[in-house]
XYZ file of C-alpha atoms in Angstrom:
624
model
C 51.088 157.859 86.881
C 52.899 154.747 86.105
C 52.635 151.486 88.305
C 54.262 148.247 88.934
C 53.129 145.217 90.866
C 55.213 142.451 92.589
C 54.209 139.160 93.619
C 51.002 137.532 93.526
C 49.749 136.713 97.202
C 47.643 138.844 99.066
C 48.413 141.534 101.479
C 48.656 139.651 104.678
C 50.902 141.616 106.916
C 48.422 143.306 109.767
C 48.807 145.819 112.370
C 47.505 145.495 115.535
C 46.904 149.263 116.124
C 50.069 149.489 118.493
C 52.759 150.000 116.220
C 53.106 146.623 115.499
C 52.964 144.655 112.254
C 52.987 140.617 112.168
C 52.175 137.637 109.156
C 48.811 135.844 109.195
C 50.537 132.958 108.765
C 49.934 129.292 110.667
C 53.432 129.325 111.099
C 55.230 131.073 114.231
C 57.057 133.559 113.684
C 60.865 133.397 114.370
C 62.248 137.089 113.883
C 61.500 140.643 115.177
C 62.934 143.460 113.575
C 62.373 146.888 114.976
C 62.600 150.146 112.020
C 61.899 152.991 114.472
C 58.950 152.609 117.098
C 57.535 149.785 114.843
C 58.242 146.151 115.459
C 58.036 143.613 112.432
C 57.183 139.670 113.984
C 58.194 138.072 110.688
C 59.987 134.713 109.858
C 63.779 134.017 108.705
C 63.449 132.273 105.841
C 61.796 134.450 103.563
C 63.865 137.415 104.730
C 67.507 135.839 104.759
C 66.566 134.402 101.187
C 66.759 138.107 99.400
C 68.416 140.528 102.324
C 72.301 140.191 102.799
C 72.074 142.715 105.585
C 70.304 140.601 107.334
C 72.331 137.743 106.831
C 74.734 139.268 108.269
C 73.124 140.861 111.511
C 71.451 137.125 112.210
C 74.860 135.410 112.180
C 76.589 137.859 113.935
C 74.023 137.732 116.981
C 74.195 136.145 119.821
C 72.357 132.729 120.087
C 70.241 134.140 123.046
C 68.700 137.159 121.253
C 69.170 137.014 117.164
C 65.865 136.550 116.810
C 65.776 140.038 117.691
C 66.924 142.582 115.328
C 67.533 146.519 115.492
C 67.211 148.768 112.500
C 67.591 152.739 113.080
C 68.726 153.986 109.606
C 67.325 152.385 107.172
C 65.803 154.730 104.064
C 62.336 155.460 104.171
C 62.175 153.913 107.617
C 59.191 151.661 108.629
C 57.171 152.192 105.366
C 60.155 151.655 103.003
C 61.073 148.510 104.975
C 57.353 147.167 104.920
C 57.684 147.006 101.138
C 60.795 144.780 100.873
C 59.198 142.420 103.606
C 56.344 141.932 101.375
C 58.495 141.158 98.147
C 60.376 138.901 100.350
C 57.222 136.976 101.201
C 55.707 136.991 97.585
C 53.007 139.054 98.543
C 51.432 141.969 95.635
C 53.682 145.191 96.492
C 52.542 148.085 94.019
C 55.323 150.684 93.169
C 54.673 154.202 92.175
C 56.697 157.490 91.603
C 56.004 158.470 95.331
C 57.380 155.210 96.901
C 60.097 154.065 94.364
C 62.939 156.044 95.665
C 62.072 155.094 99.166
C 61.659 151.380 98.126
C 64.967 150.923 96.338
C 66.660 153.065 98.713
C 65.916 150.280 101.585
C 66.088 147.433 99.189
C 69.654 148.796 98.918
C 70.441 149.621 102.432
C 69.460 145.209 102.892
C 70.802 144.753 100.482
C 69.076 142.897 98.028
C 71.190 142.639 94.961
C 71.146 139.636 92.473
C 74.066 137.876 93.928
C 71.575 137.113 96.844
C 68.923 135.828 94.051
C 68.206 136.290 90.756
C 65.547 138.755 90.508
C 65.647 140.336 93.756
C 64.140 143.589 94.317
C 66.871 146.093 93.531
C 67.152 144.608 89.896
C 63.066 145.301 89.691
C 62.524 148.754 91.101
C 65.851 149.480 88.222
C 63.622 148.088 85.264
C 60.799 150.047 86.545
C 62.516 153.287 87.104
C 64.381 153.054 83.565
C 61.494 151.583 81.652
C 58.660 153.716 82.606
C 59.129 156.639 85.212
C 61.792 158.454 83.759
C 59.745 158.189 80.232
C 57.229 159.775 82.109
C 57.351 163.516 82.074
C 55.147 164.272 85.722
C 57.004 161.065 87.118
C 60.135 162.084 86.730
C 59.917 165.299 88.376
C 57.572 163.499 91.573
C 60.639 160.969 92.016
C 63.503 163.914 92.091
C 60.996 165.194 94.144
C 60.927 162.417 97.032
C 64.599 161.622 96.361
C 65.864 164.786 97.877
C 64.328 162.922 101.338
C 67.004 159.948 100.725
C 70.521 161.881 99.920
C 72.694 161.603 99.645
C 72.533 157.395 99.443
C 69.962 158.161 96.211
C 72.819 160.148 94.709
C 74.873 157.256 95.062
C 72.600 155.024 93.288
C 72.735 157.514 90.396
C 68.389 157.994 91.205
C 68.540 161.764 90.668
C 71.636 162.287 88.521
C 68.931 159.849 85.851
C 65.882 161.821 86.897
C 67.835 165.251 85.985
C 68.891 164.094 82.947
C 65.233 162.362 81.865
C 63.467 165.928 82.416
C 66.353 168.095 80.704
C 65.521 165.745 77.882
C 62.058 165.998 77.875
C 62.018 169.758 77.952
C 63.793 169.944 75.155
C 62.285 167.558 72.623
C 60.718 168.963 69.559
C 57.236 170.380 70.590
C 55.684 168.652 67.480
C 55.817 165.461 70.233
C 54.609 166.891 72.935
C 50.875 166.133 73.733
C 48.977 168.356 75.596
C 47.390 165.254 77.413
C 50.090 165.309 80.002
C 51.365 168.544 79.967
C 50.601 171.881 79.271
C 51.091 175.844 80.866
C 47.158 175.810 82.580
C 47.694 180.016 83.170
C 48.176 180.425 79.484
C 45.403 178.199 77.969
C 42.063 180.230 78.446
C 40.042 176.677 78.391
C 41.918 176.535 82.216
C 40.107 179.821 83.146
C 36.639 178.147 82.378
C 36.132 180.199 79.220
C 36.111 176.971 77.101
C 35.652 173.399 78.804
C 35.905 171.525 75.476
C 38.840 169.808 76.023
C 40.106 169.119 72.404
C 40.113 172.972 71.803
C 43.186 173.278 73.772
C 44.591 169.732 72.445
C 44.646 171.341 68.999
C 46.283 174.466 69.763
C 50.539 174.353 69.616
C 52.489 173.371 72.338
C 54.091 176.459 73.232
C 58.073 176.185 73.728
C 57.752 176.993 77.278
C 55.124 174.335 78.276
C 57.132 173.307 80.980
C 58.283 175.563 82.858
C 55.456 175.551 85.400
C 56.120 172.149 86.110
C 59.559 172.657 87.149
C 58.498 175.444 89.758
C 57.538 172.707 92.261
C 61.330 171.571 92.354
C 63.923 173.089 95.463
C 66.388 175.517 93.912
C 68.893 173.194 94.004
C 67.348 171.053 92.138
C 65.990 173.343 89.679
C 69.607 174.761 88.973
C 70.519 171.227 88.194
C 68.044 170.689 85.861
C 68.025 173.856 84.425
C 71.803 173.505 83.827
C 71.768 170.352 82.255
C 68.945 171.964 79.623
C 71.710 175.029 78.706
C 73.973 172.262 78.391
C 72.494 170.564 75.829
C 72.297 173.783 73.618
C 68.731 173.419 72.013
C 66.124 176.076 73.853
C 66.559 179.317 73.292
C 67.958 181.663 75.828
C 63.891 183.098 75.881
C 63.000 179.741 76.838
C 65.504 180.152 79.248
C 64.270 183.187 80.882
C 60.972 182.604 80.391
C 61.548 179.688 83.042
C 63.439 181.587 84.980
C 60.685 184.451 85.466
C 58.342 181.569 85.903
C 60.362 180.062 88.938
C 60.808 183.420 90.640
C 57.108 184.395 90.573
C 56.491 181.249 92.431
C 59.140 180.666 95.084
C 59.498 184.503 95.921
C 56.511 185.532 97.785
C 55.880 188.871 96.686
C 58.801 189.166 94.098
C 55.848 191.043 91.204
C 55.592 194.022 93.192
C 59.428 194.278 93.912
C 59.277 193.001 97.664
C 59.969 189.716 99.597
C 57.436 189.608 102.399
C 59.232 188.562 105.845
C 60.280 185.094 105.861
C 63.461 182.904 105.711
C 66.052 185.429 104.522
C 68.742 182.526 104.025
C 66.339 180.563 101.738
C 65.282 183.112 99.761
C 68.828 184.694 99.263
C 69.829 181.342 97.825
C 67.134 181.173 95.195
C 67.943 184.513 94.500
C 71.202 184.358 93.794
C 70.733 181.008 91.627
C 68.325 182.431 89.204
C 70.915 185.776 88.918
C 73.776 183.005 88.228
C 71.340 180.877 85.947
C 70.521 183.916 83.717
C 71.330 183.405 80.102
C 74.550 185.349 78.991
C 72.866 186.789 75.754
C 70.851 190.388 75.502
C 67.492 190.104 75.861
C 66.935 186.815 77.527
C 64.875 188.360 79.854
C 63.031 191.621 80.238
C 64.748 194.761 82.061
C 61.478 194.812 84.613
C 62.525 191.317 85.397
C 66.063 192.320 86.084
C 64.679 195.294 87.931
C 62.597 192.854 90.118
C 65.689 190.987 90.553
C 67.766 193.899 92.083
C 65.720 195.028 94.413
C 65.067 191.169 95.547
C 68.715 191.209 95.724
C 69.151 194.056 98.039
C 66.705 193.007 100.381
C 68.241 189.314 101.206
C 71.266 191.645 101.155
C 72.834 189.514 98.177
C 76.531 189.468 97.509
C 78.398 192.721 95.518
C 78.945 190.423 92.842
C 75.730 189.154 91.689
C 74.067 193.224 92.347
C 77.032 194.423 89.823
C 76.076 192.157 87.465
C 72.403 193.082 87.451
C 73.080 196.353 87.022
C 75.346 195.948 84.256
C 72.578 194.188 82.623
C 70.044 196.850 83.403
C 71.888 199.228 82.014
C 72.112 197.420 78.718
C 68.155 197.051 78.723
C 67.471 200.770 80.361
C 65.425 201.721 77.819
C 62.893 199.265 78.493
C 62.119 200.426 81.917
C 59.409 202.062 83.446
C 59.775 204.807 86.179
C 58.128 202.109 88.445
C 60.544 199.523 87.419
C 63.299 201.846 89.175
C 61.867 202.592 92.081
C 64.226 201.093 94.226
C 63.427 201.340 97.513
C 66.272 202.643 99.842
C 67.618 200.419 102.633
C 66.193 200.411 106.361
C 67.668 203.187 108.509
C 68.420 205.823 105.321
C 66.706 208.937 105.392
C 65.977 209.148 101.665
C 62.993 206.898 100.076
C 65.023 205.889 96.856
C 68.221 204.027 96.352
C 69.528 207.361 93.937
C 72.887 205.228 93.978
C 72.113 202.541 91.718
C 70.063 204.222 89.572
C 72.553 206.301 89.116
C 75.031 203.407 88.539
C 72.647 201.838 86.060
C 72.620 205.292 83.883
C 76.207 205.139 84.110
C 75.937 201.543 82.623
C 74.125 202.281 79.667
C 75.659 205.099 78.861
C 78.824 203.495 78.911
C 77.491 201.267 76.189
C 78.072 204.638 73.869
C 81.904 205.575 74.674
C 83.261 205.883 70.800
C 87.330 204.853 71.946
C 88.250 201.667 73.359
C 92.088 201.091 74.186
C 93.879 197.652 73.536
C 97.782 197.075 74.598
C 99.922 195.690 71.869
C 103.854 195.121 72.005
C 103.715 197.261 75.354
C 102.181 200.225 73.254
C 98.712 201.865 74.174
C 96.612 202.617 71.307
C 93.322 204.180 70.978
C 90.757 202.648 68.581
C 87.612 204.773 67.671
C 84.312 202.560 67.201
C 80.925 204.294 66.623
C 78.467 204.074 69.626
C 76.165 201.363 69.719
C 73.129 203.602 71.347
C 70.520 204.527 68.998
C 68.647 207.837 69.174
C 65.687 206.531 69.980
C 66.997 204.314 72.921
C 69.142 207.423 74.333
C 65.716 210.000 73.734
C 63.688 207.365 75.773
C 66.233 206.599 78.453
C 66.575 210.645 78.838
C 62.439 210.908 79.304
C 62.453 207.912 82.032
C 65.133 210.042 83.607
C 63.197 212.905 83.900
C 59.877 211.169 84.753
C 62.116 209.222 87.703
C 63.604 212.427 88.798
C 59.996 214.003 89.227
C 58.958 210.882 91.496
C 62.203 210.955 93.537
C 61.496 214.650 93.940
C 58.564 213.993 95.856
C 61.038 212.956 98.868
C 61.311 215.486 101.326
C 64.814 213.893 102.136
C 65.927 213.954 99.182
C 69.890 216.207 98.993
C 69.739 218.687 95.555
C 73.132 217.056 94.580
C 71.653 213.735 94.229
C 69.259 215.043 92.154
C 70.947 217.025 90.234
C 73.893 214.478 89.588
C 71.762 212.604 88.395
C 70.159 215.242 86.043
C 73.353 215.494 84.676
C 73.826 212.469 83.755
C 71.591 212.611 80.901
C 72.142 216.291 79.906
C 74.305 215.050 76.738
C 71.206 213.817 75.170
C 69.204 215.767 72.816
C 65.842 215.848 73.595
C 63.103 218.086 71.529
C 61.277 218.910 75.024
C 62.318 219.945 78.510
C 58.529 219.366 79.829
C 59.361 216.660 81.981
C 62.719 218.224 83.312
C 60.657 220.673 84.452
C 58.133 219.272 85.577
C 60.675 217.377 88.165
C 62.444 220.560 89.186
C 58.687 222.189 89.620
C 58.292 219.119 92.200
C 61.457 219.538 93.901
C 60.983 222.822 94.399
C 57.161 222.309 95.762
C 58.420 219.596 98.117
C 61.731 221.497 99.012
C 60.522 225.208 99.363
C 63.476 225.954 102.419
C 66.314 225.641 99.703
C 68.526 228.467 99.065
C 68.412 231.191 96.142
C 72.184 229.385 95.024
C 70.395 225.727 94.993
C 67.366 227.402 93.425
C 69.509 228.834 90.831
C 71.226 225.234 90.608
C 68.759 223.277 89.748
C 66.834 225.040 87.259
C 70.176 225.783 85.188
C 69.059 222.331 84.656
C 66.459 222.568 81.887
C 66.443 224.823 78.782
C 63.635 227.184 78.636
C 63.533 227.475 74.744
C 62.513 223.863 75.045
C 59.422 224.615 77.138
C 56.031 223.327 74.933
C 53.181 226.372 75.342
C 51.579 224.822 77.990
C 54.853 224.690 79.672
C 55.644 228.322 79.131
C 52.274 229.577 80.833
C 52.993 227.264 83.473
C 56.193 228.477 84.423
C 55.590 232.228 84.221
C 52.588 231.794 86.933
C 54.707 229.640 89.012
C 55.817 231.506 92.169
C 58.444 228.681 93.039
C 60.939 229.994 90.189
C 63.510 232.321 90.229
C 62.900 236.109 88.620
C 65.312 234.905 86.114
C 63.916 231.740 85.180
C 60.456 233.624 84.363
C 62.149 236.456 82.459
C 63.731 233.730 80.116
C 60.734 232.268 79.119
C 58.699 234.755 78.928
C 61.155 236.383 76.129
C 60.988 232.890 74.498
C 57.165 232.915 74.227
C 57.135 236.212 73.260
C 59.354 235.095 70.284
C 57.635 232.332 69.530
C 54.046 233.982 69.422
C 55.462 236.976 67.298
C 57.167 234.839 64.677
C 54.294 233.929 62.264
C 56.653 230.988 60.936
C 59.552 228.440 61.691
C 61.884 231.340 61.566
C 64.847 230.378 64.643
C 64.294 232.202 68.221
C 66.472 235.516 67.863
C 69.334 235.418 70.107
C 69.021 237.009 73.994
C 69.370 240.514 74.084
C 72.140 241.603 76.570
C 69.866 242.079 79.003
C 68.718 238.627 79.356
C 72.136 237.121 78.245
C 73.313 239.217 81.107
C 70.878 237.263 83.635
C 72.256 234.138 82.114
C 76.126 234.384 82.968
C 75.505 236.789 86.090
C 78.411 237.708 88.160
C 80.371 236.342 85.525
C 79.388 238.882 82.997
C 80.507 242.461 82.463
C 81.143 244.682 85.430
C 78.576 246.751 84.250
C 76.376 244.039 84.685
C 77.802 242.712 87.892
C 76.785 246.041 89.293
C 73.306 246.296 87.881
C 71.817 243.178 88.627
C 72.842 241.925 91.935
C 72.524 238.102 91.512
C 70.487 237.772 94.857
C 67.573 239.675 93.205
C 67.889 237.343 90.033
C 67.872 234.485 91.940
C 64.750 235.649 94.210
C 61.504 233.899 93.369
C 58.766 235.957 91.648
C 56.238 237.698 93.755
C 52.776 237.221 92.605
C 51.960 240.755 91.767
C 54.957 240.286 89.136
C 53.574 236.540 87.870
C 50.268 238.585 87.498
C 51.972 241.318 85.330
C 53.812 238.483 83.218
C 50.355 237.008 82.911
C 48.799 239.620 81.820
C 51.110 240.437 78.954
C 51.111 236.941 77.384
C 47.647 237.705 76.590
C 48.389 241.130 75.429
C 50.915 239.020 73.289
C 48.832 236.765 71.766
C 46.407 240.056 70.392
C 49.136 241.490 68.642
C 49.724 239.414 65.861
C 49.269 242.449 63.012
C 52.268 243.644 64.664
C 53.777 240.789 63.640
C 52.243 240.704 60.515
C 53.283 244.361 59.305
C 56.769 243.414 60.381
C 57.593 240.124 58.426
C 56.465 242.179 55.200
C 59.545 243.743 54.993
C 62.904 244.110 56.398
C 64.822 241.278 57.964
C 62.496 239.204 59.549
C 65.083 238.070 62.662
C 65.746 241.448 63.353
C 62.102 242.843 63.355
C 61.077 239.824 65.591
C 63.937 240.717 67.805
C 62.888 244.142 67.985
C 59.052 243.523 68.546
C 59.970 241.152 71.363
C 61.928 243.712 73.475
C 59.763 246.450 72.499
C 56.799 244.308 74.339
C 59.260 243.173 77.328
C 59.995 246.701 77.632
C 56.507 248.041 77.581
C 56.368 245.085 80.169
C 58.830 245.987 82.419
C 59.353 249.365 82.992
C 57.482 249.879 85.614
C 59.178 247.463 87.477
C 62.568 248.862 88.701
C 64.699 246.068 89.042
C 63.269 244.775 85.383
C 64.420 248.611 83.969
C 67.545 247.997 84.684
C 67.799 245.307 81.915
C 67.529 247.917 79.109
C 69.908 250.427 80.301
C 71.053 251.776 76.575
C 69.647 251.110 72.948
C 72.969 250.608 71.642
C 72.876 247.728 73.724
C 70.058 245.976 72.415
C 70.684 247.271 69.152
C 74.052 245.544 69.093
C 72.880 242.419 70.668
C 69.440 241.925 68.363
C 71.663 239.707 65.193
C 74.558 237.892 65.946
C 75.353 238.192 69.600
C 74.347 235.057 71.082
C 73.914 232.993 74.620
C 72.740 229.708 75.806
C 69.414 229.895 77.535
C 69.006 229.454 81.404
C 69.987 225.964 82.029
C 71.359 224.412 79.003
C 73.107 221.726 79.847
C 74.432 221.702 76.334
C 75.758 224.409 74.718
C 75.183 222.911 71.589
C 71.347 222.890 72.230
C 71.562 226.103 73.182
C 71.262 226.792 69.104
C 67.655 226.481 68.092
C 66.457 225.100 64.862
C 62.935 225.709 63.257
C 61.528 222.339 63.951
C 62.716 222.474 68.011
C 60.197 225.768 67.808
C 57.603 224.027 66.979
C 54.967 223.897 70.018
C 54.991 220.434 71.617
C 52.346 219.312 74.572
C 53.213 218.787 77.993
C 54.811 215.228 78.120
């Protein structure tokens, strides 16, 4: 820390422990002058000589009593005005980054310019603060510190504007000068966590481009968006820098802010930093991670932050979804709701990013509409990963007993137009909504597991479902067919289309009136009983033993067609003895006809397009 002395006699103003300072001096003194509950018994002379304020209160006194003077209001109050007595007496007064502001405040307020006398104390305290605390990095910020305590009269003297623009400059010299000496981040040097204590191992290391932004965190927020604005303004950090500081800053002033809470405190404070660091955040993609933005939201909706500044985080979320984590979106609903999870704006922030992939834009040009086709922007990759997080979410939310289907579904929905090799996790939400939700109805049932694909089930998935009691009859029908297919086919030959049976149980009602008749939709929709889970059981082992039958069949003939036919021969054997199940195979001429090229869409395919299977989506994949 920097210092300055002034004057060369001793120290020689004394308190009398009763809130009273006087001069050991031979000489009477002539003047009291009250700052507060403190009374100063000084002399004129001295005083008069450097202070025009006081000039002018002693000659406009009365005779009787202006030896006698009142100050109220004066900066820094009895300690500030101690200071500028002892320059005017000559004695040593030592300045430092926690008194200067104070100190030329009050020299101000008496003033004591250089018309009174040529180096007078204002003209000082200015050399000092320009030629050594704002070169100091840690001094600078301990003075805009102390001179929020003097406003506004210290932004009048220009005090902070100079402080604001001395750090902004500092933070955004070239590292190469920085010297770890002064300054450095202490919770990313491991010396600081007492693995190392040799200081010049840490002195050798880089100088990160974020050293500073710890430093800053002991600023107000109205401070720090000052400074941080003037270092965007000059245009030389990066907008990671940026952020970085940013995240720094609202780790620090938000008490609880990692785990996505604000612990109880004062609302109004905390809903201003919040809603400066949302304003503060750097424009460009990527400035700052989408579990930081996340963090941000759901700071946002607890201090109940404006609709503005929530839209625009979730427009940025959605531009960074597939960076999230499932915990990342748990967004907590709002006091009083019967749900645990704000569905709503995860729902908005799909919306966002998938947004990002709309392939027509329309532009207005001499009063004419047109439509101009871009190609998305989404990768693959990004829309595969958003789609898992989706489903992992959606088996989390589904642990909610609250929780309405259509919310969950809607939601479901929203990513059904991405591809994705595996329904696993799709399933294994609807599973959990069904576990936590058991009094829905057979038309919700039905709704909600339209949702997944059953040809996309991995083999662990498969014997899952067909032991699972919370499905419907039709749901375990499907995939047992499916793993019956896939077991039989010896190669990456494509699942054989449904036979009309089972293509029946897919459209229902909405089939033939044959079928409408046969296979009352309430029975479909029924769960299975677990005598018939045990039967279903059973014959995937029986399955899995059979594989000469297989064998014998792919040496000649079509191989679709002999799959095809092995597969209902087994489901037949399968279900026969089950009435309702009989019914499926009422003629050979209908299987027969329906073996090649008659085709459905499985159970649930969102897509009919997916509905089409390939070799390599047959391919067994493990239980995400």
């Amino acid at each position: 820390m920097k210092f300055m002395k002034l004057g060369s006699k001793p120290d020689t103003i004394q308190s009398d422990g009763n809130n009273a300072r006087y001069v050991a001096s031979e000489l009477a003194t002539d003047i009291t002058v009250t700052v507060g509950d403190v009374k100063f018994y000084l002399h004129k002379f001295p005083l008069l000589s450097k202070s025009a304020y006081l000039q002018k209160l002693v000659a406009s006194g009365n005779e009787e009593n202006n030896d006698e003077i009142q100050i109220s209001d004066i900066p820094g109050g009895p300690v500030a005005f101690e200071i500028c007595a002892k320059f005017c007496y000559g004695m040593t007064v030592t300045l430092n980054a926690y008194n200067v502001v104070a100190a030329r405040c009050a020299a101000e307020y008496l003033g004591m310019h250089e018309t009174i006398e040529k180096g007078n104390l204002i003209y000082k305290i200015d050399v000092f603060l320009n030629s050594s605390i704002f070169h100091s990095w840690k001094d600078s910020i301990i003075v805009l510190q102390t001179s929020k305590s003097m406003l506004p009269l210290s932004e009048e003297l220009k005090v902070v504007g100079l402080c604001i623009d001395a750090i902004a400059t500092k933070a955004c010299i070239d590292v190469s000068k920085v010297d770890w000496s002064y300054t450095y981040n202490r919770r990313k040097v491991p010396e600081e966590n007492g693995n190392d204590l040799n200081c010049n191992g840490f002195r050798n290391r880089p100088v990160p481009k974020d050293w500073w932004v710890e430093d800053l965190c002991e600023l107000e927020i109205d401070l720090y968006k000052r400074v941080i604005m003037n270092i965007k303004t000059k245009g030389i950090l990066s907008h990671e820098v940026i952020g970085e500081a940013l995240k720094a800053y609202s780790y620090r002033r938000l008490p609880g802010f990692s785990k996505g809470v604000i612990r109880s405190g004062d609302v109004i404070k905390y809903r201003s930093t919040v809603d400066t660091i949302v304003w503060l955040l750097p424009a460009e993609k990527g400035s700052v991670s989408c579990s930081f933005l996340l963090k941000l939201l759901k700071a946002a909706i607890i201090v109940d932050l404006g609709e503005m500044a929530r839209e625009q985080l979730v427009r940025r979320i959605g531009q960074q979804l597939e960076e999230a984590s499932v915990n990342d979106l748990s967004i907590r609903a709002a006091d009083g709701e019967d749900v645990v999870y704000d569905v709503d704006t995860v729902q908005k922030i799909v919306k966002e990013f998938l947004m990002q992939d709309q392939n027509a834009e329309f532009e207005s040009e001499d009063n004419e509409v047109q439509e101009i086709r871009r190609p998305g922007i989404l990768t693959d990759a990004s829309k595969l990963m958003v789609a898992k997080l989706i489903d992992a979410y959606l088996a989390e939310i589904a642990k909610d007993p609250n929780l309405p289907l259509s919310k969950f579904v809607d939601l479901a929905e929203m990513v059904s137009c991405i591809s994705r090799p595996s329904h696993d996790g799709l399933y294994r939400a609807i599973d959990m909504y069904l576990k936590e939700h058991p009094g829905i109805s057979k038309s919700e049932r039905k709704r909600i597991c339209k949702l997944m694909d059953c040809k996309k089930l991995s083999v662990d998935a498969c014997m899952h479902a067909v032991q699972n009691e919370r499905l419907p009859l039709r749901v375990v029908v499907q995939v047992l067919f499916f793993e019956q297919v896939r077991a039989t086919a010896s190669s990456g030959s494509s699942t054989p289309d449904l036979p009309r049976g089972l293509k029946d149980l897919n459209i229902g009602s909405h089939g033939s009136s044959r079928s409408a008749a046969t296979h009352p939709e309430e029975d479909w929709d029924a769960v299975a009983t677990a005598e018939e889970l045990k039967a279903l059981k059973g014959e995937i082992a029986a399955l899995r033993m059979s594989n000469s039958i297989g064998g014998s069949e792919r040496n000649g003939g079509d191989s679709r067609n002999s799959v095809d036919k092995v597969a209902i021969c087994k489901m037949k054997g399968l279900l026969k003895s089950k009435r309702i199940f009989s019914k499926i195979w009422s003629s050979k001429g209908a299987q027969g006809e329906n073996s090649g090229s008659d085709s459905s869409e499985s159970l649930g395919s969102a897509n009919p397009e997916e509905a089409k299977s390939t070799p390599s989506r047959n391919r067994r994949h493990s239980v995400s």
